Amino acid sequence: MSKLDGKTILVTGASRGIGAAAAEALAREGARVVLTARDGKLAGEVAQAITRSGGRATAQACDVSDYAAIEALVADTERQFGRIDALINNAGVIEPIARIADSDPAAWARNIQINLVGAYHAIRAVLPRMTAAGGGRIVNVSSGAAIRPLEGWSAYCSGKAGLHMLTRAIALETAEQGIRVFGFQPGTTDTDMQVQIRASRMNPISQIPRGDLIPVAHPAQAIVYLCTQAADDLSGQEFSLRDEAFRARIGLGGV
Ligand code: NAP
């Protein structure tokens, strides 16, 4: 029996990058995965690839910044599969990359609306259902930027800092209700987001050569771990893939 047999897991931002790799890894462990992104076609292609290799996956387009859309997706998933055992709150954007004095107010607000409000939307939609079902897991994909300011990334850093606090707030409010919640910082991972970052030439992160970036399989492995009971005692905390003790615990070698 695989670690996640019989579990239904919703992954936001699953059309590419860390979300797609996490959905594939979760499905390999037996979970039924529901993939979502604004580009439903691309998310559908990832779901089809999972199905072709023997996993169980469906996909639906959804913009997490639209509460009605994510509520409808969650309700639909519950109707089809009975319950949602875990939410991987992974959808995110880096833009606008600009110094505060030069930034576009609408673009700045849009970042917060996706990275922080969008994550809250998904949590708000799943939490009452998880509580009624007796428990569930939420993994909020955070960033080192939640605790470290970086030039040109004020929107991204502020949104991820808010998400970091949201993880702690969920833990405070749900400790008695069987909800396990984790913040997870993947580290600089080789995805399209890093292509945008390199092109910006804005801060030291943009100077990291592609060859030094983390492969998506590593954060995917961490997300699988956080979806298993082995992670229960870590609930309410945020972990970085750069942390040696955490890497050892999830079975990854040194950085
Ligand atoms: P990515 O390759 O750019 O993928 C982002 C995913 O989020 C895509 O599937 C995208 O699909 C989706 N998305 C964006 N806006 C959305 C919205 N409004 N509604 C629904 N889905 C949306 O980025 P990634 O590197 O895999 O990042 C995944 C997560 O890891 C993000 O939260 C990011 O902040 C975090 N992270 C990444 C790194 C890194 O170095 N890569 C480091 C730390 C943290 P659509 O565009 O089709 O919507």
PDB file of C-alpha atoms and ligand atoms in Angstrom:
ATOM      1  CA  MET A   1       0.000   0.000   0.000  1.00  0.00           C
ATOM      2  CA  SER A   2       1.333   3.474  -0.915  1.00  0.00           C
ATOM      3  CA  LYS A   3       1.568   6.310   1.590  1.00  0.00           C
ATOM      4  CA  LEU A   4      -1.381   8.322   0.245  1.00  0.00           C
ATOM      5  CA  ASP A   5      -3.763   5.633  -1.010  1.00  0.00           C
ATOM      6  CA  GLY A   6      -7.390   6.791  -0.870  1.00  0.00           C
ATOM      7  CA  LYS A   7      -6.536  10.464  -0.275  1.00  0.00           C
ATOM      8  CA  THR A   8      -7.902  13.277  -2.417  1.00  0.00           C
ATOM      9  CA  ILE A   9      -5.506  16.218  -2.704  1.00  0.00           C
ATOM     10  CA  LEU A  10      -6.151  19.603  -4.353  1.00  0.00           C
ATOM     11  CA  VAL A  11      -3.059  21.275  -5.814  1.00  0.00           C
ATOM     12  CA  THR A  12      -3.272  24.919  -6.922  1.00  0.00           C
ATOM     13  CA  GLY A  13      -0.813  26.237  -9.499  1.00  0.00           C
ATOM     14  CA  ALA A  14      -0.370  22.707 -10.825  1.00  0.00           C
ATOM     15  CA  SER A  15       0.028  23.456 -14.539  1.00  0.00           C
ATOM     16  CA  ARG A  16       3.835  23.622 -14.326  1.00  0.00           C
ATOM     17  CA  GLY A  17       6.808  24.012 -11.985  1.00  0.00           C
ATOM     18  CA  ILE A  18       6.626  22.941  -8.351  1.00  0.00           C
ATOM     19  CA  GLY A  19       2.834  22.401  -8.419  1.00  0.00           C
ATOM     20  CA  ALA A  20       2.964  20.024 -11.394  1.00  0.00           C
ATOM     21  CA  ALA A  21       5.887  18.073  -9.885  1.00  0.00           C
ATOM     22  CA  ALA A  22       4.086  17.865  -6.532  1.00  0.00           C
ATOM     23  CA  ALA A  23       0.884  16.606  -8.189  1.00  0.00           C
ATOM     24  CA  GLU A  24       2.881  13.913 -10.027  1.00  0.00           C
ATOM     25  CA  ALA A  25       4.693  12.846  -6.844  1.00  0.00           C
ATOM     26  CA  LEU A  26       1.475  12.783  -4.778  1.00  0.00           C
ATOM     27  CA  ALA A  27      -0.220  10.648  -7.447  1.00  0.00           C
ATOM     28  CA  ARG A  28       2.743   8.225  -7.464  1.00  0.00           C
ATOM     29  CA  GLU A  29       2.068   7.732  -3.731  1.00  0.00           C
ATOM     30  CA  GLY A  30      -1.527   6.759  -4.469  1.00  0.00           C
ATOM     31  CA  ALA A  31      -3.384  10.056  -3.992  1.00  0.00           C
ATOM     32  CA  ARG A  32      -6.139  11.161  -6.334  1.00  0.00           C
ATOM     33  CA  VAL A  33      -5.003  14.653  -7.353  1.00  0.00           C
ATOM     34  CA  VAL A  34      -7.127  17.569  -8.507  1.00  0.00           C
ATOM     35  CA  LEU A  35      -4.987  20.043 -10.421  1.00  0.00           C
ATOM     36  CA  THR A  36      -5.872  23.671 -10.979  1.00  0.00           C
ATOM     37  CA  ALA A  37      -4.375  26.776 -12.595  1.00  0.00           C
ATOM     38  CA  ARG A  38      -5.712  29.651 -14.681  1.00  0.00           C
ATOM     39  CA  ASP A  39      -4.571  27.732 -17.783  1.00  0.00           C
ATOM     40  CA  GLY A  40      -6.874  24.715 -17.514  1.00  0.00           C
ATOM     41  CA  LYS A  41      -5.549  23.217 -20.766  1.00  0.00           C
ATOM     42  CA  LEU A  42      -1.994  23.005 -19.447  1.00  0.00           C
ATOM     43  CA  ALA A  43      -3.189  21.668 -16.074  1.00  0.00           C
ATOM     44  CA  GLY A  44      -5.252  19.122 -18.047  1.00  0.00           C
ATOM     45  CA  GLU A  45      -2.136  17.969 -19.921  1.00  0.00           C
ATOM     46  CA  VAL A  46      -0.313  17.377 -16.618  1.00  0.00           C
ATOM     47  CA  ALA A  47      -3.353  15.452 -15.329  1.00  0.00           C
ATOM     48  CA  GLN A  48      -3.461  13.341 -18.511  1.00  0.00           C
ATOM     49  CA  ALA A  49       0.235  12.479 -18.166  1.00  0.00           C
ATOM     50  CA  ILE A  50      -0.412  11.360 -14.570  1.00  0.00           C
ATOM     51  CA  THR A  51      -3.359   9.231 -15.696  1.00  0.00           C
ATOM     52  CA  ARG A  52      -1.310   7.687 -18.536  1.00  0.00           C
ATOM     53  CA  SER A  53       1.308   6.562 -16.038  1.00  0.00           C
ATOM     54  CA  GLY A  54      -1.290   4.844 -13.855  1.00  0.00           C
ATOM     55  CA  GLY A  55      -2.237   7.641 -11.429  1.00  0.00           C
ATOM     56  CA  ARG A  56      -5.598   9.268 -10.768  1.00  0.00           C
ATOM     57  CA  ALA A  57      -5.894  12.937 -11.704  1.00  0.00           C
ATOM     58  CA  THR A  58      -8.400  15.508 -12.914  1.00  0.00           C
ATOM     59  CA  ALA A  59      -7.919  19.163 -13.795  1.00  0.00           C
ATOM     60  CA  GLN A  60     -10.053  22.280 -13.845  1.00  0.00           C
ATOM     61  CA  ALA A  61      -9.249  25.903 -14.673  1.00  0.00           C
ATOM     62  CA  CYS A  62      -9.524  28.249 -11.693  1.00  0.00           C
ATOM     63  CA  ASP A  63      -8.111  31.647 -10.776  1.00  0.00           C
ATOM     64  CA  VAL A  64      -7.488  31.552  -7.020  1.00  0.00           C
ATOM     65  CA  SER A  65      -7.957  35.318  -6.796  1.00  0.00           C
ATOM     66  CA  ASP A  66     -11.676  34.726  -7.550  1.00  0.00           C
ATOM     67  CA  TYR A  67     -13.333  33.366  -4.395  1.00  0.00           C
ATOM     68  CA  ALA A  68     -16.479  32.164  -6.162  1.00  0.00           C
ATOM     69  CA  ALA A  69     -14.346  30.145  -8.615  1.00  0.00           C
ATOM     70  CA  ILE A  70     -12.297  28.356  -5.956  1.00  0.00           C
ATOM     71  CA  GLU A  71     -15.378  27.728  -3.781  1.00  0.00           C
ATOM     72  CA  ALA A  72     -17.101  26.138  -6.814  1.00  0.00           C
ATOM     73  CA  LEU A  73     -14.034  23.963  -7.542  1.00  0.00           C
ATOM     74  CA  VAL A  74     -13.833  22.786  -3.931  1.00  0.00           C
ATOM     75  CA  ALA A  75     -17.583  22.029  -3.815  1.00  0.00           C
ATOM     76  CA  ASP A  76     -17.299  20.131  -7.109  1.00  0.00           C
ATOM     77  CA  THR A  77     -14.316  18.117  -5.856  1.00  0.00           C
ATOM     78  CA  GLU A  78     -16.179  17.189  -2.677  1.00  0.00           C
ATOM     79  CA  ARG A  79     -19.247  16.150  -4.675  1.00  0.00           C
ATOM     80  CA  GLN A  80     -17.156  13.944  -6.979  1.00  0.00           C
ATOM     81  CA  PHE A  81     -14.719  12.406  -4.519  1.00  0.00           C
ATOM     82  CA  GLY A  82     -16.416  12.695  -1.111  1.00  0.00           C
ATOM     83  CA  ARG A  83     -13.840  14.840   0.670  1.00  0.00           C
ATOM     84  CA  ILE A  84     -10.607  16.806   0.317  1.00  0.00           C
ATOM     85  CA  ASP A  85      -7.894  15.350   2.523  1.00  0.00           C
ATOM     86  CA  ALA A  86      -5.233  17.930   1.705  1.00  0.00           C
ATOM     87  CA  LEU A  87      -4.830  21.308   0.019  1.00  0.00           C
ATOM     88  CA  ILE A  88      -1.488  22.279  -1.519  1.00  0.00           C
ATOM     89  CA  ASN A  89      -1.700  26.068  -1.689  1.00  0.00           C
ATOM     90  CA  ASN A  90       0.990  26.518  -4.320  1.00  0.00           C
ATOM     91  CA  ALA A  91      -0.336  29.024  -6.919  1.00  0.00           C
ATOM     92  CA  GLY A  92       1.860  32.107  -6.987  1.00  0.00           C
ATOM     93  CA  VAL A  93       3.360  34.871  -9.097  1.00  0.00           C
ATOM     94  CA  ILE A  94       6.580  36.880  -8.735  1.00  0.00           C
ATOM     95  CA  GLU A  95       5.604  39.996 -10.680  1.00  0.00           C
ATOM     96  CA  PRO A  96       5.714  42.962 -10.362  1.00  0.00           C
ATOM     97  CA  ILE A  97       9.507  43.008 -10.005  1.00  0.00           C
ATOM     98  CA  ALA A  98      10.148  46.715  -9.433  1.00  0.00           C
ATOM     99  CA  ARG A  99      11.525  49.021  -6.756  1.00  0.00           C
ATOM    100  CA  ILE A 100       8.686  50.397  -4.617  1.00  0.00           C
ATOM    101  CA  ALA A 101       9.049  53.953  -5.933  1.00  0.00           C
ATOM    102  CA  ASP A 102       8.691  52.713  -9.532  1.00  0.00           C
ATOM    103  CA  SER A 103       6.018  50.069  -8.951  1.00  0.00           C
ATOM    104  CA  ASP A 104       2.550  49.989 -10.512  1.00  0.00           C
ATOM    105  CA  PRO A 105      -0.062  50.080  -7.707  1.00  0.00           C
ATOM    106  CA  ALA A 106      -2.499  47.833  -9.608  1.00  0.00           C
ATOM    107  CA  ALA A 107       0.186  45.206 -10.335  1.00  0.00           C
ATOM    108  CA  TRP A 108       1.335  45.335  -6.690  1.00  0.00           C
ATOM    109  CA  ALA A 109      -2.204  44.739  -5.433  1.00  0.00           C
ATOM    110  CA  ARG A 110      -2.681  41.932  -7.996  1.00  0.00           C
ATOM    111  CA  ASN A 111       0.325  40.073  -6.561  1.00  0.00           C
ATOM    112  CA  ILE A 112      -1.172  40.206  -3.056  1.00  0.00           C
ATOM    113  CA  GLN A 113      -4.562  39.219  -4.460  1.00  0.00           C
ATOM    114  CA  ILE A 114      -3.037  35.993  -5.866  1.00  0.00           C
ATOM    115  CA  ASN A 115      -0.253  35.082  -3.427  1.00  0.00           C
ATOM    116  CA  LEU A 116      -1.990  35.982  -0.160  1.00  0.00           C
ATOM    117  CA  VAL A 117      -5.717  36.522  -0.770  1.00  0.00           C
ATOM    118  CA  GLY A 118      -5.826  33.615  -3.265  1.00  0.00           C
ATOM    119  CA  ALA A 119      -4.239  31.284  -0.710  1.00  0.00           C
ATOM    120  CA  TYR A 120      -6.734  32.503   1.903  1.00  0.00           C
ATOM    121  CA  HIS A 121      -9.579  31.861  -0.582  1.00  0.00           C
ATOM    122  CA  ALA A 122      -8.592  28.201  -0.986  1.00  0.00           C
ATOM    123  CA  ILE A 123      -8.194  27.791   2.788  1.00  0.00           C
ATOM    124  CA  ARG A 124     -11.552  29.478   3.436  1.00  0.00           C
ATOM    125  CA  ALA A 125     -13.236  27.111   0.990  1.00  0.00           C
ATOM    126  CA  VAL A 126     -11.701  23.858   2.302  1.00  0.00           C
ATOM    127  CA  LEU A 127     -11.447  24.497   6.041  1.00  0.00           C
ATOM    128  CA  PRO A 128     -15.120  24.158   7.086  1.00  0.00           C
ATOM    129  CA  ARG A 129     -15.359  20.960   5.018  1.00  0.00           C
ATOM    130  CA  MET A 130     -12.153  19.517   6.503  1.00  0.00           C
ATOM    131  CA  THR A 131     -13.336  20.375  10.003  1.00  0.00           C
ATOM    132  CA  ALA A 132     -16.707  18.715   9.378  1.00  0.00           C
ATOM    133  CA  ALA A 133     -14.899  15.635   8.029  1.00  0.00           C
ATOM    134  CA  GLY A 134     -12.772  15.415  11.194  1.00  0.00           C
ATOM    135  CA  GLY A 135      -9.478  16.700   9.820  1.00  0.00           C
ATOM    136  CA  GLY A 136      -7.269  17.582   6.881  1.00  0.00           C
ATOM    137  CA  ARG A 137      -3.928  18.996   5.832  1.00  0.00           C
ATOM    138  CA  ILE A 138      -2.926  22.329   4.356  1.00  0.00           C
ATOM    139  CA  VAL A 139       0.517  23.029   2.886  1.00  0.00           C
ATOM    140  CA  ASN A 140       1.091  26.726   2.188  1.00  0.00           C
ATOM    141  CA  VAL A 141       3.942  27.127  -0.294  1.00  0.00           C
ATOM    142  CA  SER A 142       5.826  30.057   1.165  1.00  0.00           C
ATOM    143  CA  SER A 143       9.280  31.407   0.345  1.00  0.00           C
ATOM    144  CA  GLY A 144      12.488  32.572   2.011  1.00  0.00           C
ATOM    145  CA  ALA A 145      11.159  35.976   0.858  1.00  0.00           C
ATOM    146  CA  ALA A 146       8.560  35.727   3.653  1.00  0.00           C
ATOM    147  CA  ILE A 147      11.282  36.533   6.154  1.00  0.00           C
ATOM    148  CA  ARG A 148      13.956  38.252   4.005  1.00  0.00           C
ATOM    149  CA  PRO A 149      13.348  41.516   2.122  1.00  0.00           C
ATOM    150  CA  LEU A 150      14.739  41.554  -1.440  1.00  0.00           C
ATOM    151  CA  GLU A 151      15.149  44.593  -3.685  1.00  0.00           C
ATOM    152  CA  GLY A 152      12.341  44.857  -6.235  1.00  0.00           C
ATOM    153  CA  TRP A 153      10.242  42.149  -4.614  1.00  0.00           C
ATOM    154  CA  SER A 154       8.224  44.194  -2.090  1.00  0.00           C
ATOM    155  CA  ALA A 155       4.890  42.764  -3.247  1.00  0.00           C
ATOM    156  CA  TYR A 156       6.137  39.166  -3.323  1.00  0.00           C
ATOM    157  CA  CYS A 157       7.910  39.455   0.073  1.00  0.00           C
ATOM    158  CA  SER A 158       4.878  41.138   1.680  1.00  0.00           C
ATOM    159  CA  GLY A 159       2.450  38.541   0.315  1.00  0.00           C
ATOM    160  CA  LYS A 160       4.592  35.602   1.422  1.00  0.00           C
ATOM    161  CA  ALA A 161       5.122  37.219   4.862  1.00  0.00           C
ATOM    162  CA  GLY A 162       1.334  37.421   5.148  1.00  0.00           C
ATOM    163  CA  LEU A 163       1.014  33.777   4.136  1.00  0.00           C
ATOM    164  CA  HIS A 164       3.607  32.839   6.787  1.00  0.00           C
ATOM    165  CA  MET A 165       1.374  34.475   9.438  1.00  0.00           C
ATOM    166  CA  LEU A 166      -1.753  32.888   7.946  1.00  0.00           C
ATOM    167  CA  THR A 167      -0.187  29.434   8.514  1.00  0.00           C
ATOM    168  CA  ARG A 168       0.302  30.295  12.184  1.00  0.00           C
ATOM    169  CA  ALA A 169      -3.204  31.758  12.487  1.00  0.00           C
ATOM    170  CA  ILE A 170      -4.753  28.577  11.038  1.00  0.00           C
ATOM    171  CA  ALA A 171      -2.754  26.474  13.500  1.00  0.00           C
ATOM    172  CA  LEU A 172      -3.998  28.616  16.391  1.00  0.00           C
ATOM    173  CA  GLU A 173      -7.644  28.375  15.381  1.00  0.00           C
ATOM    174  CA  THR A 174      -7.777  24.707  14.361  1.00  0.00           C
ATOM    175  CA  ALA A 175      -5.454  22.893  16.762  1.00  0.00           C
ATOM    176  CA  GLU A 176      -8.370  20.968  18.296  1.00  0.00           C
ATOM    177  CA  GLN A 177     -10.036  20.117  14.971  1.00  0.00           C
ATOM    178  CA  GLY A 178      -7.617  17.650  13.405  1.00  0.00           C
ATOM    179  CA  ILE A 179      -6.224  20.188  10.937  1.00  0.00           C
ATOM    180  CA  ARG A 180      -2.485  19.967  10.234  1.00  0.00           C
ATOM    181  CA  VAL A 181      -1.013  23.052   8.573  1.00  0.00           C
ATOM    182  CA  PHE A 182       2.507  23.672   7.304  1.00  0.00           C
ATOM    183  CA  GLY A 183       4.391  26.544   5.701  1.00  0.00           C
ATOM    184  CA  PHE A 184       6.979  25.318   3.239  1.00  0.00           C
ATOM    185  CA  GLN A 185       9.825  27.296   1.615  1.00  0.00           C
ATOM    186  CA  PRO A 186      11.052  25.400  -1.473  1.00  0.00           C
ATOM    187  CA  GLY A 187      14.268  27.426  -1.995  1.00  0.00           C
ATOM    188  CA  THR A 188      15.407  28.678  -5.398  1.00  0.00           C
ATOM    189  CA  THR A 189      13.890  26.028  -7.670  1.00  0.00           C
ATOM    190  CA  ASP A 190      14.337  25.573 -11.415  1.00  0.00           C
ATOM    191  CA  THR A 191      10.946  26.749 -12.770  1.00  0.00           C
ATOM    192  CA  ASP A 192       9.508  29.403 -15.093  1.00  0.00           C
ATOM    193  CA  MET A 193       9.361  31.762 -12.101  1.00  0.00           C
ATOM    194  CA  GLN A 194      13.181  31.684 -11.956  1.00  0.00           C
ATOM    195  CA  VAL A 195      13.313  32.447 -15.704  1.00  0.00           C
ATOM    196  CA  GLN A 196      11.381  35.671 -14.987  1.00  0.00           C
ATOM    197  CA  ILE A 197      13.651  36.406 -12.016  1.00  0.00           C
ATOM    198  CA  ARG A 198      16.871  35.924 -14.056  1.00  0.00           C
ATOM    199  CA  ALA A 199      15.516  38.203 -16.814  1.00  0.00           C
ATOM    200  CA  SER A 200      14.863  41.004 -14.293  1.00  0.00           C
ATOM    201  CA  ARG A 201      18.551  41.269 -13.186  1.00  0.00           C
ATOM    202  CA  MET A 202      17.130  42.954 -10.086  1.00  0.00           C
ATOM    203  CA  ASN A 203      18.707  41.383  -6.983  1.00  0.00           C
ATOM    204  CA  PRO A 204      21.161  38.609  -6.006  1.00  0.00           C
ATOM    205  CA  ILE A 205      18.565  35.878  -6.668  1.00  0.00           C
ATOM    206  CA  SER A 206      18.520  36.881 -10.356  1.00  0.00           C
ATOM    207  CA  GLN A 207      22.276  36.182 -10.533  1.00  0.00           C
ATOM    208  CA  ILE A 208      22.001  32.515  -9.488  1.00  0.00           C
ATOM    209  CA  PRO A 209      23.031  30.342 -12.463  1.00  0.00           C
ATOM    210  CA  ARG A 210      20.325  27.952 -13.610  1.00  0.00           C
ATOM    211  CA  GLY A 211      22.609  24.995 -12.850  1.00  0.00           C
ATOM    212  CA  ASP A 212      22.634  25.944  -9.154  1.00  0.00           C
ATOM    213  CA  LEU A 213      18.846  25.866  -8.816  1.00  0.00           C
ATOM    214  CA  ILE A 214      17.010  23.096  -6.958  1.00  0.00           C
ATOM    215  CA  PRO A 215      15.263  20.466  -9.142  1.00  0.00           C
ATOM    216  CA  VAL A 216      11.443  20.466  -8.779  1.00  0.00           C
ATOM    217  CA  ALA A 217      11.577  16.855  -7.537  1.00  0.00           C
ATOM    218  CA  HIS A 218      12.998  18.045  -4.181  1.00  0.00           C
ATOM    219  CA  PRO A 219      10.156  20.376  -3.134  1.00  0.00           C
ATOM    220  CA  ALA A 220       7.738  17.778  -4.533  1.00  0.00           C
ATOM    221  CA  GLN A 221       9.239  15.159  -2.186  1.00  0.00           C
ATOM    222  CA  ALA A 222       8.880  17.550   0.766  1.00  0.00           C
ATOM    223  CA  ILE A 223       5.228  18.239  -0.092  1.00  0.00           C
ATOM    224  CA  VAL A 224       4.508  14.488  -0.212  1.00  0.00           C
ATOM    225  CA  TYR A 225       6.117  14.128   3.222  1.00  0.00           C
ATOM    226  CA  LEU A 226       3.992  16.957   4.683  1.00  0.00           C
ATOM    227  CA  CYS A 227       0.880  15.136   3.430  1.00  0.00           C
ATOM    228  CA  THR A 228       1.697  12.052   5.503  1.00  0.00           C
ATOM    229  CA  GLN A 229       1.167  11.377   9.200  1.00  0.00           C
ATOM    230  CA  ALA A 230       4.952  11.339   9.663  1.00  0.00           C
ATOM    231  CA  ALA A 231       4.783  15.157   9.604  1.00  0.00           C
ATOM    232  CA  ASP A 232       2.052  15.525  12.241  1.00  0.00           C
ATOM    233  CA  ASP A 233       4.325  16.834  15.003  1.00  0.00           C
ATOM    234  CA  LEU A 234       5.548  19.641  12.696  1.00  0.00           C
ATOM    235  CA  SER A 235       2.076  21.183  12.316  1.00  0.00           C
ATOM    236  CA  GLY A 236       1.845  24.960  12.684  1.00  0.00           C
ATOM    237  CA  GLN A 237       5.431  25.562  11.599  1.00  0.00           C
ATOM    238  CA  GLU A 238       7.171  26.694   8.423  1.00  0.00           C
ATOM    239  CA  PHE A 239      10.085  24.729   6.947  1.00  0.00           C
ATOM    240  CA  SER A 240      12.783  25.533   4.449  1.00  0.00           C
ATOM    241  CA  LEU A 241      14.240  22.992   2.065  1.00  0.00           C
ATOM    242  CA  ARG A 242      17.589  24.580   2.955  1.00  0.00           C
ATOM    243  CA  ASP A 243      17.256  23.394   6.551  1.00  0.00           C
ATOM    244  CA  GLU A 244      19.569  20.387   7.042  1.00  0.00           C
ATOM    245  CA  ALA A 245      17.474  18.773   9.778  1.00  0.00           C
ATOM    246  CA  PHE A 246      14.323  19.039   7.659  1.00  0.00           C
ATOM    247  CA  ARG A 247      16.120  17.634   4.588  1.00  0.00           C
ATOM    248  CA  ALA A 248      17.411  14.685   6.585  1.00  0.00           C
ATOM    249  CA  ARG A 249      13.951  14.047   8.007  1.00  0.00           C
ATOM    250  CA  ILE A 250      12.307  13.887   4.571  1.00  0.00           C
ATOM    251  CA  GLY A 251      15.075  11.732   3.124  1.00  0.00           C
ATOM    252  CA  LEU A 252      16.973  14.321   1.037  1.00  0.00           C
ATOM    253  CA  GLY A 253      20.770  14.598   1.247  1.00  0.00           C
ATOM    254  CA  GLY A 254      22.777  17.762   1.975  1.00  0.00           C
ATOM    255  CA  VAL A 255      22.283  21.022   0.013  1.00  0.00           C
TER     256      VAL A 255
HETATM  257  P1  NAP B   1       5.658  28.797 -11.842  1.00  0.00           P
HETATM  258  O1  NAP B   1       6.448  27.798 -12.575  1.00  0.00           O
HETATM  259  O2  NAP B   1       5.573  30.190 -12.358  1.00  0.00           O
HETATM  260  O3  NAP B   1       4.194  28.198 -11.610  1.00  0.00           O
HETATM  261  C1  NAP B   1       3.202  28.961 -10.950  1.00  0.00           C
HETATM  262  C2  NAP B   1       1.907  28.204 -10.998  1.00  0.00           C
HETATM  263  O4  NAP B   1       0.888  29.001 -10.346  1.00  0.00           O
HETATM  264  C3  NAP B   1       1.416  27.940 -12.410  1.00  0.00           C
HETATM  265  O5  NAP B   1       0.766  26.696 -12.466  1.00  0.00           O
HETATM  266  C4  NAP B   1       0.415  29.073 -12.636  1.00  0.00           C
HETATM  267  O6  NAP B   1      -0.521  28.709 -13.651  1.00  0.00           O
HETATM  268  C5  NAP B   1      -0.212  29.157 -11.243  1.00  0.00           C
HETATM  269  N1  NAP B   1      -0.896  30.410 -10.961  1.00  0.00           N
HETATM  270  C6  NAP B   1      -0.392  31.666 -11.010  1.00  0.00           C
HETATM  271  N2  NAP B   1      -1.355  32.553 -10.734  1.00  0.00           N
HETATM  272  C7  NAP B   1      -2.487  31.856 -10.494  1.00  0.00           C
HETATM  273  C8  NAP B   1      -3.822  32.207 -10.159  1.00  0.00           C
HETATM  274  N3  NAP B   1      -4.197  33.490 -10.045  1.00  0.00           N
HETATM  275  N4  NAP B   1      -4.738  31.227  -9.980  1.00  0.00           N
HETATM  276  C9  NAP B   1      -4.383  29.927 -10.117  1.00  0.00           C
HETATM  277  N5  NAP B   1      -3.135  29.530 -10.446  1.00  0.00           N
HETATM  278  C10 NAP B   1      -2.205  30.493 -10.627  1.00  0.00           C
HETATM  279  O7  NAP B   1       6.195  28.971 -10.343  1.00  0.00           O
HETATM  280  P2  NAP B   1       6.870  27.945  -9.314  1.00  0.00           P
HETATM  281  O8  NAP B   1       8.284  28.339  -9.189  1.00  0.00           O
HETATM  282  O9  NAP B   1       6.502  26.554  -9.622  1.00  0.00           O
HETATM  283  O10 NAP B   1       6.159  28.435  -7.971  1.00  0.00           O
HETATM  284  C11 NAP B   1       5.219  27.670  -7.250  1.00  0.00           C
HETATM  285  C12 NAP B   1       5.129  28.247  -5.841  1.00  0.00           C
HETATM  286  O11 NAP B   1       6.405  28.140  -5.208  1.00  0.00           O
HETATM  287  C13 NAP B   1       4.763  29.725  -5.797  1.00  0.00           C
HETATM  288  O12 NAP B   1       3.892  29.979  -4.722  1.00  0.00           O
HETATM  289  C14 NAP B   1       6.096  30.403  -5.562  1.00  0.00           C
HETATM  290  O13 NAP B   1       5.965  31.658  -4.933  1.00  0.00           O
HETATM  291  C15 NAP B   1       6.776  29.385  -4.670  1.00  0.00           C
HETATM  292  N6  NAP B   1       8.235  29.484  -4.643  1.00  0.00           N
HETATM  293  C16 NAP B   1       8.967  29.268  -5.784  1.00  0.00           C
HETATM  294  C17 NAP B   1      10.360  29.371  -5.722  1.00  0.00           C
HETATM  295  C18 NAP B   1      11.236  29.128  -6.925  1.00  0.00           C
HETATM  296  O14 NAP B   1      12.449  29.387  -6.825  1.00  0.00           O
HETATM  297  N7  NAP B   1      10.714  28.636  -8.037  1.00  0.00           N
HETATM  298  C19 NAP B   1      10.987  29.695  -4.513  1.00  0.00           C
HETATM  299  C20 NAP B   1      10.209  29.912  -3.386  1.00  0.00           C
HETATM  300  C21 NAP B   1       8.836  29.802  -3.456  1.00  0.00           C
HETATM  301  P3  NAP B   1      -1.355  29.803 -14.508  1.00  0.00           P
HETATM  302  O15 NAP B   1      -0.379  30.877 -14.890  1.00  0.00           O
HETATM  303  O16 NAP B   1      -1.930  29.031 -15.643  1.00  0.00           O
HETATM  304  O17 NAP B   1      -2.415  30.291 -13.579  1.00  0.00           O
END
